[in-house]
Amino acid sequence: EDQVTQSPEALRLQEGESSSLNCSYTVSGLRGLFWYRQDPGKGPEFLFTLYSAGEEKEKERLKATLTKKESFLHITAPKPEDSATYLCAVRRGKFQFGAGTQVVVTP
Amino acid sequence: GAVVSQHPSWVICKSGTSVKIECRSLDFQATTMFWYRQFPKQSLMLMATSNEGSKATYEQGVEKDKFLINHASLTLSTLTVTSAHPEDSSFYICSASDPSYNEQFFGPGTRLTVL
């Protein structure tokens, strides 16, 4: 059975304190690994798609990387506005989401 | 990225009534739309996949007679919660994709409260 596991469940950071979120997956025939950001009471906002091991993508303070078994979302020098829940999802046929990592960045 | 809208953003209804939620893709044609349900502090749970012009495919455990899905056009899908009960109270989110995208683009969600 395909599985997507995100860790940690929650992360509290000081502003400027860089960190990484993990998304490990077990799925054969991966058709993409996706990162989304979700603010409370809103729908997920698309961030990145990664397709193959070794691929990296960046957007502002976020960088996503992919290996054959996991993906990392690196947050560099985070700001309070980076506070959100970050979801990863994998796609073989349909999408399967992880439980998310809730990130809180304090000033 | 593509824009997906949902209406209404929130709704409160009495137990036993039906509620319709609309999902629209505003700037692309969505051959496939998805409906999710999300409980507080939990991840997205896929309810059903709908393809334009055909019947929706429901996930195991989702009652198709209770959650009616219609995808009549390439830009509109609707979810009707029939005979709603308090346990149906949740955050419902739709998403859309088309053959040009591998990604899903999400709507802003609809908060349903059944009294």
PDB file of C-alpha atoms in Angstrom:
ATOM      1  CA  GLU A   1       0.000   0.000   0.000  1.00  0.00           C
ATOM      2  CA  ASP A   2       1.253   3.467  -0.869  1.00  0.00           C
ATOM      3  CA  GLN A   3       2.211   5.522   2.151  1.00  0.00           C
ATOM      4  CA  VAL A   4       3.245   9.097   2.748  1.00  0.00           C
ATOM      5  CA  THR A   5       4.692  10.065   6.133  1.00  0.00           C
ATOM      6  CA  GLN A   6       5.630  13.583   7.137  1.00  0.00           C
ATOM      7  CA  SER A   7       7.828  14.574  10.044  1.00  0.00           C
ATOM      8  CA  PRO A   8       7.890  16.298  12.365  1.00  0.00           C
ATOM      9  CA  GLU A   9       4.190  16.824  13.061  1.00  0.00           C
ATOM     10  CA  ALA A  10       4.892  20.302  14.337  1.00  0.00           C
ATOM     11  CA  LEU A  11       7.862  22.626  14.244  1.00  0.00           C
ATOM     12  CA  ARG A  12       8.386  25.842  16.131  1.00  0.00           C
ATOM     13  CA  LEU A  13      11.139  28.106  14.809  1.00  0.00           C
ATOM     14  CA  GLN A  14      12.581  31.445  15.710  1.00  0.00           C
ATOM     15  CA  GLU A  15      12.654  33.932  12.875  1.00  0.00           C
ATOM     16  CA  GLY A  16      15.836  33.309  10.903  1.00  0.00           C
ATOM     17  CA  GLU A  17      16.297  29.765  12.227  1.00  0.00           C
ATOM     18  CA  SER A  18      16.572  27.488   9.189  1.00  0.00           C
ATOM     19  CA  SER A  19      15.168  23.967   9.280  1.00  0.00           C
ATOM     20  CA  SER A  20      13.938  21.077   7.134  1.00  0.00           C
ATOM     21  CA  LEU A  21      10.718  19.137   6.858  1.00  0.00           C
ATOM     22  CA  ASN A  22      10.690  15.514   5.778  1.00  0.00           C
ATOM     23  CA  CYS A  23       8.294  13.590   3.564  1.00  0.00           C
ATOM     24  CA  SER A  24       9.028   9.889   3.178  1.00  0.00           C
ATOM     25  CA  TYR A  25       7.058   7.758   0.772  1.00  0.00           C
ATOM     26  CA  THR A  26       6.615   4.222  -0.390  1.00  0.00           C
ATOM     27  CA  VAL A  27       5.058   4.148  -3.816  1.00  0.00           C
ATOM     28  CA  SER A  28       6.052   2.449  -7.017  1.00  0.00           C
ATOM     29  CA  GLY A  29       5.708   4.182 -10.304  1.00  0.00           C
ATOM     30  CA  LEU A  30       5.840   7.673  -8.820  1.00  0.00           C
ATOM     31  CA  ARG A  31       4.344  10.281 -11.121  1.00  0.00           C
ATOM     32  CA  GLY A  32       5.363  13.214  -9.032  1.00  0.00           C
ATOM     33  CA  LEU A  33       5.855  14.438  -5.483  1.00  0.00           C
ATOM     34  CA  PHE A  34       4.090  17.648  -4.606  1.00  0.00           C
ATOM     35  CA  TRP A  35       4.472  20.212  -1.859  1.00  0.00           C
ATOM     36  CA  TYR A  36       1.641  22.471  -0.780  1.00  0.00           C
ATOM     37  CA  ARG A  37       1.237  25.161   1.839  1.00  0.00           C
ATOM     38  CA  GLN A  38      -2.044  25.435   3.725  1.00  0.00           C
ATOM     39  CA  ASP A  39      -3.071  28.347   5.900  1.00  0.00           C
ATOM     40  CA  PRO A  40      -5.831  27.844   8.511  1.00  0.00           C
ATOM     41  CA  GLY A  41      -9.299  27.804   6.978  1.00  0.00           C
ATOM     42  CA  LYS A  42      -7.985  27.877   3.404  1.00  0.00           C
ATOM     43  CA  GLY A  43      -7.325  25.449   0.625  1.00  0.00           C
ATOM     44  CA  PRO A  44      -3.785  24.213  -0.068  1.00  0.00           C
ATOM     45  CA  GLU A  45      -1.575  26.436  -2.205  1.00  0.00           C
ATOM     46  CA  PHE A  46       0.676  24.705  -4.707  1.00  0.00           C
ATOM     47  CA  LEU A  47       4.423  25.134  -4.140  1.00  0.00           C
ATOM     48  CA  PHE A  48       6.484  22.553  -6.042  1.00  0.00           C
ATOM     49  CA  THR A  49       6.408  19.407  -8.122  1.00  0.00           C
ATOM     50  CA  LEU A  50       9.394  17.047  -8.172  1.00  0.00           C
ATOM     51  CA  TYR A  51       9.609  14.153 -10.571  1.00  0.00           C
ATOM     52  CA  SER A  52      12.967  12.435 -10.259  1.00  0.00           C
ATOM     53  CA  ALA A  53      15.631  11.747  -7.650  1.00  0.00           C
ATOM     54  CA  GLY A  54      18.168  14.524  -7.461  1.00  0.00           C
ATOM     55  CA  GLU A  55      15.752  17.183  -8.592  1.00  0.00           C
ATOM     56  CA  GLU A  56      15.619  20.442  -6.649  1.00  0.00           C
ATOM     57  CA  LYS A  57      13.304  23.426  -6.847  1.00  0.00           C
ATOM     58  CA  GLU A  58      13.400  26.767  -5.078  1.00  0.00           C
ATOM     59  CA  LYS A  59      10.950  29.529  -4.340  1.00  0.00           C
ATOM     60  CA  GLU A  60      11.969  32.424  -2.140  1.00  0.00           C
ATOM     61  CA  ARG A  61      13.022  30.890   1.206  1.00  0.00           C
ATOM     62  CA  LEU A  62      11.858  27.389   0.321  1.00  0.00           C
ATOM     63  CA  LYS A  63      13.791  24.653  -1.422  1.00  0.00           C
ATOM     64  CA  ALA A  64      12.469  21.184  -2.122  1.00  0.00           C
ATOM     65  CA  THR A  65      14.655  18.174  -2.863  1.00  0.00           C
ATOM     66  CA  LEU A  66      13.846  14.600  -3.808  1.00  0.00           C
ATOM     67  CA  THR A  67      15.499  11.214  -3.364  1.00  0.00           C
ATOM     68  CA  LYS A  68      14.149   7.784  -4.207  1.00  0.00           C
ATOM     69  CA  LYS A  69      12.546   7.448  -0.788  1.00  0.00           C
ATOM     70  CA  GLU A  70      11.965  10.915   0.588  1.00  0.00           C
ATOM     71  CA  SER A  71      11.711  14.602  -0.033  1.00  0.00           C
ATOM     72  CA  PHE A  72      12.855  17.503   2.066  1.00  0.00           C
ATOM     73  CA  LEU A  73      11.459  20.998   2.231  1.00  0.00           C
ATOM     74  CA  HIS A  74      14.157  23.327   3.468  1.00  0.00           C
ATOM     75  CA  ILE A  75      13.112  26.643   4.944  1.00  0.00           C
ATOM     76  CA  THR A  76      15.983  29.123   4.985  1.00  0.00           C
ATOM     77  CA  ALA A  77      15.887  32.078   7.375  1.00  0.00           C
ATOM     78  CA  PRO A  78      12.130  31.778   7.891  1.00  0.00           C
ATOM     79  CA  LYS A  79       9.889  34.726   8.603  1.00  0.00           C
ATOM     80  CA  PRO A  80       6.621  34.748  10.584  1.00  0.00           C
ATOM     81  CA  GLU A  81       4.683  34.773   7.308  1.00  0.00           C
ATOM     82  CA  ASP A  82       6.101  31.313   6.570  1.00  0.00           C
ATOM     83  CA  SER A  83       3.938  29.949   9.390  1.00  0.00           C
ATOM     84  CA  ALA A  84       1.563  27.404   7.867  1.00  0.00           C
ATOM     85  CA  THR A  85       0.960  23.703   7.507  1.00  0.00           C
ATOM     86  CA  TYR A  86       3.078  22.172   4.771  1.00  0.00           C
ATOM     87  CA  LEU A  87       1.628  19.160   3.016  1.00  0.00           C
ATOM     88  CA  CYS A  88       3.341  16.740   0.705  1.00  0.00           C
ATOM     89  CA  ALA A  89       1.563  14.419  -1.672  1.00  0.00           C
ATOM     90  CA  VAL A  90       2.583  11.686  -4.062  1.00  0.00           C
ATOM     91  CA  ARG A  91       0.873  10.671  -7.245  1.00  0.00           C
ATOM     92  CA  ARG A  92       0.811   7.256  -8.834  1.00  0.00           C
ATOM     93  CA  GLY A  93      -2.754   7.284 -10.076  1.00  0.00           C
ATOM     94  CA  LYS A  94      -4.535   9.545  -7.666  1.00  0.00           C
ATOM     95  CA  PHE A  95      -2.953  11.833  -5.125  1.00  0.00           C
ATOM     96  CA  GLN A  96      -2.149  10.689  -1.604  1.00  0.00           C
ATOM     97  CA  PHE A  97      -1.420  13.305   1.016  1.00  0.00           C
ATOM     98  CA  GLY A  98       0.672  13.165   4.131  1.00  0.00           C
ATOM     99  CA  ALA A  99      -0.672  14.453   7.436  1.00  0.00           C
ATOM    100  CA  GLY A 100       1.333  17.659   7.176  1.00  0.00           C
ATOM    101  CA  THR A 101       3.856  19.547   9.271  1.00  0.00           C
ATOM    102  CA  GLN A 102       2.565  22.569  11.149  1.00  0.00           C
ATOM    103  CA  VAL A 103       5.246  25.256  11.166  1.00  0.00           C
ATOM    104  CA  VAL A 104       5.144  28.230  13.516  1.00  0.00           C
ATOM    105  CA  VAL A 105       7.756  30.954  13.102  1.00  0.00           C
ATOM    106  CA  THR A 106       7.998  33.406  15.975  1.00  0.00           C
ATOM    107  CA  PRO A 107       9.547  36.892  15.706  1.00  0.00           C
TER     108      PRO A 107
ATOM    109  CA  GLY B   1      -0.827  28.773 -11.292  1.00  0.00           C
ATOM    110  CA  ALA B   2      -4.413  27.965 -12.179  1.00  0.00           C
ATOM    111  CA  VAL B   3      -7.275  29.467 -10.210  1.00  0.00           C
ATOM    112  CA  VAL B   4     -10.068  27.419  -8.676  1.00  0.00           C
ATOM    113  CA  SER B   5     -13.003  28.985  -6.876  1.00  0.00           C
ATOM    114  CA  GLN B   6     -15.560  27.521  -4.493  1.00  0.00           C
ATOM    115  CA  HIS B   7     -18.929  28.784  -3.451  1.00  0.00           C
ATOM    116  CA  PRO B   8     -20.096  29.285  -0.806  1.00  0.00           C
ATOM    117  CA  SER B   9     -17.081  29.780   1.436  1.00  0.00           C
ATOM    118  CA  TRP B  10     -19.177  28.826   4.442  1.00  0.00           C
ATOM    119  CA  VAL B  11     -22.692  27.551   5.053  1.00  0.00           C
ATOM    120  CA  ILE B  12     -24.793  26.769   8.096  1.00  0.00           C
ATOM    121  CA  CYS B  13     -27.819  24.556   7.657  1.00  0.00           C
ATOM    122  CA  LYS B  14     -30.350  22.608   9.681  1.00  0.00           C
ATOM    123  CA  SER B  15     -30.147  18.863  10.030  1.00  0.00           C
ATOM    124  CA  GLY B  16     -32.031  17.093   7.242  1.00  0.00           C
ATOM    125  CA  THR B  17     -31.536  19.762   4.604  1.00  0.00           C
ATOM    126  CA  SER B  18     -29.373  19.483   1.487  1.00  0.00           C
ATOM    127  CA  VAL B  19     -26.467  21.741   0.663  1.00  0.00           C
ATOM    128  CA  LYS B  20     -24.814  22.298  -2.717  1.00  0.00           C
ATOM    129  CA  ILE B  21     -21.198  23.399  -3.067  1.00  0.00           C
ATOM    130  CA  GLU B  22     -19.853  24.640  -6.397  1.00  0.00           C
ATOM    131  CA  CYS B  23     -16.297  24.321  -7.641  1.00  0.00           C
ATOM    132  CA  ARG B  24     -15.153  26.241 -10.698  1.00  0.00           C
ATOM    133  CA  SER B  25     -11.896  26.323 -12.624  1.00  0.00           C
ATOM    134  CA  LEU B  26     -11.566  29.942 -13.714  1.00  0.00           C
ATOM    135  CA  ASP B  27      -8.744  29.972 -16.241  1.00  0.00           C
ATOM    136  CA  PHE B  28      -8.400  26.440 -17.530  1.00  0.00           C
ATOM    137  CA  GLN B  29     -10.525  23.483 -18.519  1.00  0.00           C
ATOM    138  CA  ALA B  30     -10.623  20.892 -15.785  1.00  0.00           C
ATOM    139  CA  THR B  31     -11.191  17.445 -17.167  1.00  0.00           C
ATOM    140  CA  THR B  32     -10.838  16.029 -13.678  1.00  0.00           C
ATOM    141  CA  MET B  33     -11.963  17.475 -10.375  1.00  0.00           C
ATOM    142  CA  PHE B  34     -11.490  16.064  -6.920  1.00  0.00           C
ATOM    143  CA  TRP B  35     -13.467  16.522  -3.715  1.00  0.00           C
ATOM    144  CA  TYR B  36     -11.775  16.318  -0.363  1.00  0.00           C
ATOM    145  CA  ARG B  37     -12.900  16.532   3.216  1.00  0.00           C
ATOM    146  CA  GLN B  38     -10.708  17.807   6.015  1.00  0.00           C
ATOM    147  CA  PHE B  39     -11.291  17.562   9.740  1.00  0.00           C
ATOM    148  CA  PRO B  40      -9.509  19.913  12.170  1.00  0.00           C
ATOM    149  CA  LYS B  41      -5.777  19.292  12.389  1.00  0.00           C
ATOM    150  CA  GLN B  42      -6.028  16.394   9.950  1.00  0.00           C
ATOM    151  CA  SER B  43      -4.927  16.009   6.369  1.00  0.00           C
ATOM    152  CA  LEU B  44      -7.049  15.902   3.259  1.00  0.00           C
ATOM    153  CA  MET B  45      -9.244  12.877   2.741  1.00  0.00           C
ATOM    154  CA  LEU B  46     -10.174  12.204  -0.861  1.00  0.00           C
ATOM    155  CA  MET B  47     -13.903  11.630  -1.200  1.00  0.00           C
ATOM    156  CA  ALA B  48     -14.348  11.257  -4.929  1.00  0.00           C
ATOM    157  CA  THR B  49     -12.890  11.919  -8.351  1.00  0.00           C
ATOM    158  CA  SER B  50     -15.111  13.336 -11.045  1.00  0.00           C
ATOM    159  CA  ASN B  51     -14.447  13.431 -14.761  1.00  0.00           C
ATOM    160  CA  GLU B  52     -16.401  15.724 -17.024  1.00  0.00           C
ATOM    161  CA  GLY B  53     -19.397  14.009 -18.512  1.00  0.00           C
ATOM    162  CA  SER B  54     -19.113  10.775 -16.558  1.00  0.00           C
ATOM    163  CA  LYS B  55     -20.063   9.419 -13.165  1.00  0.00           C
ATOM    164  CA  ALA B  56     -17.856  10.187 -10.210  1.00  0.00           C
ATOM    165  CA  THR B  57     -15.612   7.565  -8.679  1.00  0.00           C
ATOM    166  CA  TYR B  58     -16.081   7.429  -4.930  1.00  0.00           C
ATOM    167  CA  GLU B  59     -13.485   6.339  -2.398  1.00  0.00           C
ATOM    168  CA  GLN B  60     -14.194   3.425  -0.156  1.00  0.00           C
ATOM    169  CA  GLY B  61     -16.483   4.356   2.708  1.00  0.00           C
ATOM    170  CA  VAL B  62     -17.960   7.446   1.021  1.00  0.00           C
ATOM    171  CA  GLU B  63     -21.709   7.172   0.473  1.00  0.00           C
ATOM    172  CA  LYS B  64     -22.455   8.079  -3.116  1.00  0.00           C
ATOM    173  CA  ASP B  65     -26.139   8.636  -2.367  1.00  0.00           C
ATOM    174  CA  LYS B  66     -25.284  11.100   0.359  1.00  0.00           C
ATOM    175  CA  PHE B  67     -22.568  13.017  -1.449  1.00  0.00           C
ATOM    176  CA  LEU B  68     -23.858  13.638  -4.959  1.00  0.00           C
ATOM    177  CA  ILE B  69     -21.260  14.870  -7.424  1.00  0.00           C
ATOM    178  CA  ASN B  70     -21.981  16.351 -10.812  1.00  0.00           C
ATOM    179  CA  HIS B  71     -19.313  17.443 -13.315  1.00  0.00           C
ATOM    180  CA  ALA B  72     -21.441  18.721 -16.142  1.00  0.00           C
ATOM    181  CA  SER B  73     -18.909  21.015 -17.777  1.00  0.00           C
ATOM    182  CA  LEU B  74     -15.169  21.450 -18.053  1.00  0.00           C
ATOM    183  CA  THR B  75     -15.256  24.327 -15.581  1.00  0.00           C
ATOM    184  CA  LEU B  76     -17.856  23.321 -13.016  1.00  0.00           C
ATOM    185  CA  SER B  77     -18.324  20.495 -10.551  1.00  0.00           C
ATOM    186  CA  THR B  78     -20.851  20.431  -7.743  1.00  0.00           C
ATOM    187  CA  LEU B  79     -21.033  18.474  -4.509  1.00  0.00           C
ATOM    188  CA  THR B  80     -24.442  18.114  -2.891  1.00  0.00           C
ATOM    189  CA  VAL B  81     -24.604  16.895   0.675  1.00  0.00           C
ATOM    190  CA  THR B  82     -28.052  15.373   0.957  1.00  0.00           C
ATOM    191  CA  SER B  83     -29.993  15.155   4.212  1.00  0.00           C
ATOM    192  CA  ALA B  84     -27.099  16.661   6.095  1.00  0.00           C
ATOM    193  CA  HIS B  85     -26.460  15.702   9.705  1.00  0.00           C
ATOM    194  CA  PRO B  86     -24.126  17.226  12.299  1.00  0.00           C
ATOM    195  CA  GLU B  87     -21.492  14.586  11.599  1.00  0.00           C
ATOM    196  CA  ASP B  88     -21.261  15.945   8.048  1.00  0.00           C
ATOM    197  CA  SER B  89     -19.936  19.217   9.422  1.00  0.00           C
ATOM    198  CA  SER B  90     -16.458  19.638   7.993  1.00  0.00           C
ATOM    199  CA  PHE B  91     -14.242  21.611   5.632  1.00  0.00           C
ATOM    200  CA  TYR B  92     -14.845  20.561   2.035  1.00  0.00           C
ATOM    201  CA  ILE B  93     -12.203  21.375  -0.564  1.00  0.00           C
ATOM    202  CA  CYS B  94     -12.242  20.799  -4.291  1.00  0.00           C
ATOM    203  CA  SER B  95      -9.324  20.667  -6.650  1.00  0.00           C
ATOM    204  CA  ALA B  96      -8.947  20.558 -10.392  1.00  0.00           C
ATOM    205  CA  SER B  97      -6.439  19.390 -12.954  1.00  0.00           C
ATOM    206  CA  ASP B  98      -6.291  19.129 -16.712  1.00  0.00           C
ATOM    207  CA  PRO B  99      -4.124  17.046 -19.049  1.00  0.00           C
ATOM    208  CA  SER B 100      -1.626  19.899 -19.337  1.00  0.00           C
ATOM    209  CA  TYR B 101      -0.904  19.851 -15.650  1.00  0.00           C
ATOM    210  CA  ASN B 102       0.310  17.110 -13.442  1.00  0.00           C
ATOM    211  CA  GLU B 103      -0.549  19.228 -10.432  1.00  0.00           C
ATOM    212  CA  GLN B 104      -3.826  19.723  -8.661  1.00  0.00           C
ATOM    213  CA  PHE B 105      -4.966  23.249  -7.937  1.00  0.00           C
ATOM    214  CA  PHE B 106      -7.188  23.716  -4.938  1.00  0.00           C
ATOM    215  CA  GLY B 107     -10.159  25.896  -4.214  1.00  0.00           C
ATOM    216  CA  PRO B 108     -10.352  27.936  -1.012  1.00  0.00           C
ATOM    217  CA  GLY B 109     -12.660  25.446   0.692  1.00  0.00           C
ATOM    218  CA  THR B 110     -16.186  25.501   2.093  1.00  0.00           C
ATOM    219  CA  ARG B 111     -16.888  25.287   5.804  1.00  0.00           C
ATOM    220  CA  LEU B 112     -20.121  23.356   6.371  1.00  0.00           C
ATOM    221  CA  THR B 113     -21.810  23.458   9.763  1.00  0.00           C
ATOM    222  CA  VAL B 114     -24.925  21.352  10.279  1.00  0.00           C
ATOM    223  CA  LEU B 115     -27.000  22.248  13.316  1.00  0.00           C
TER     224      LEU B 115
END
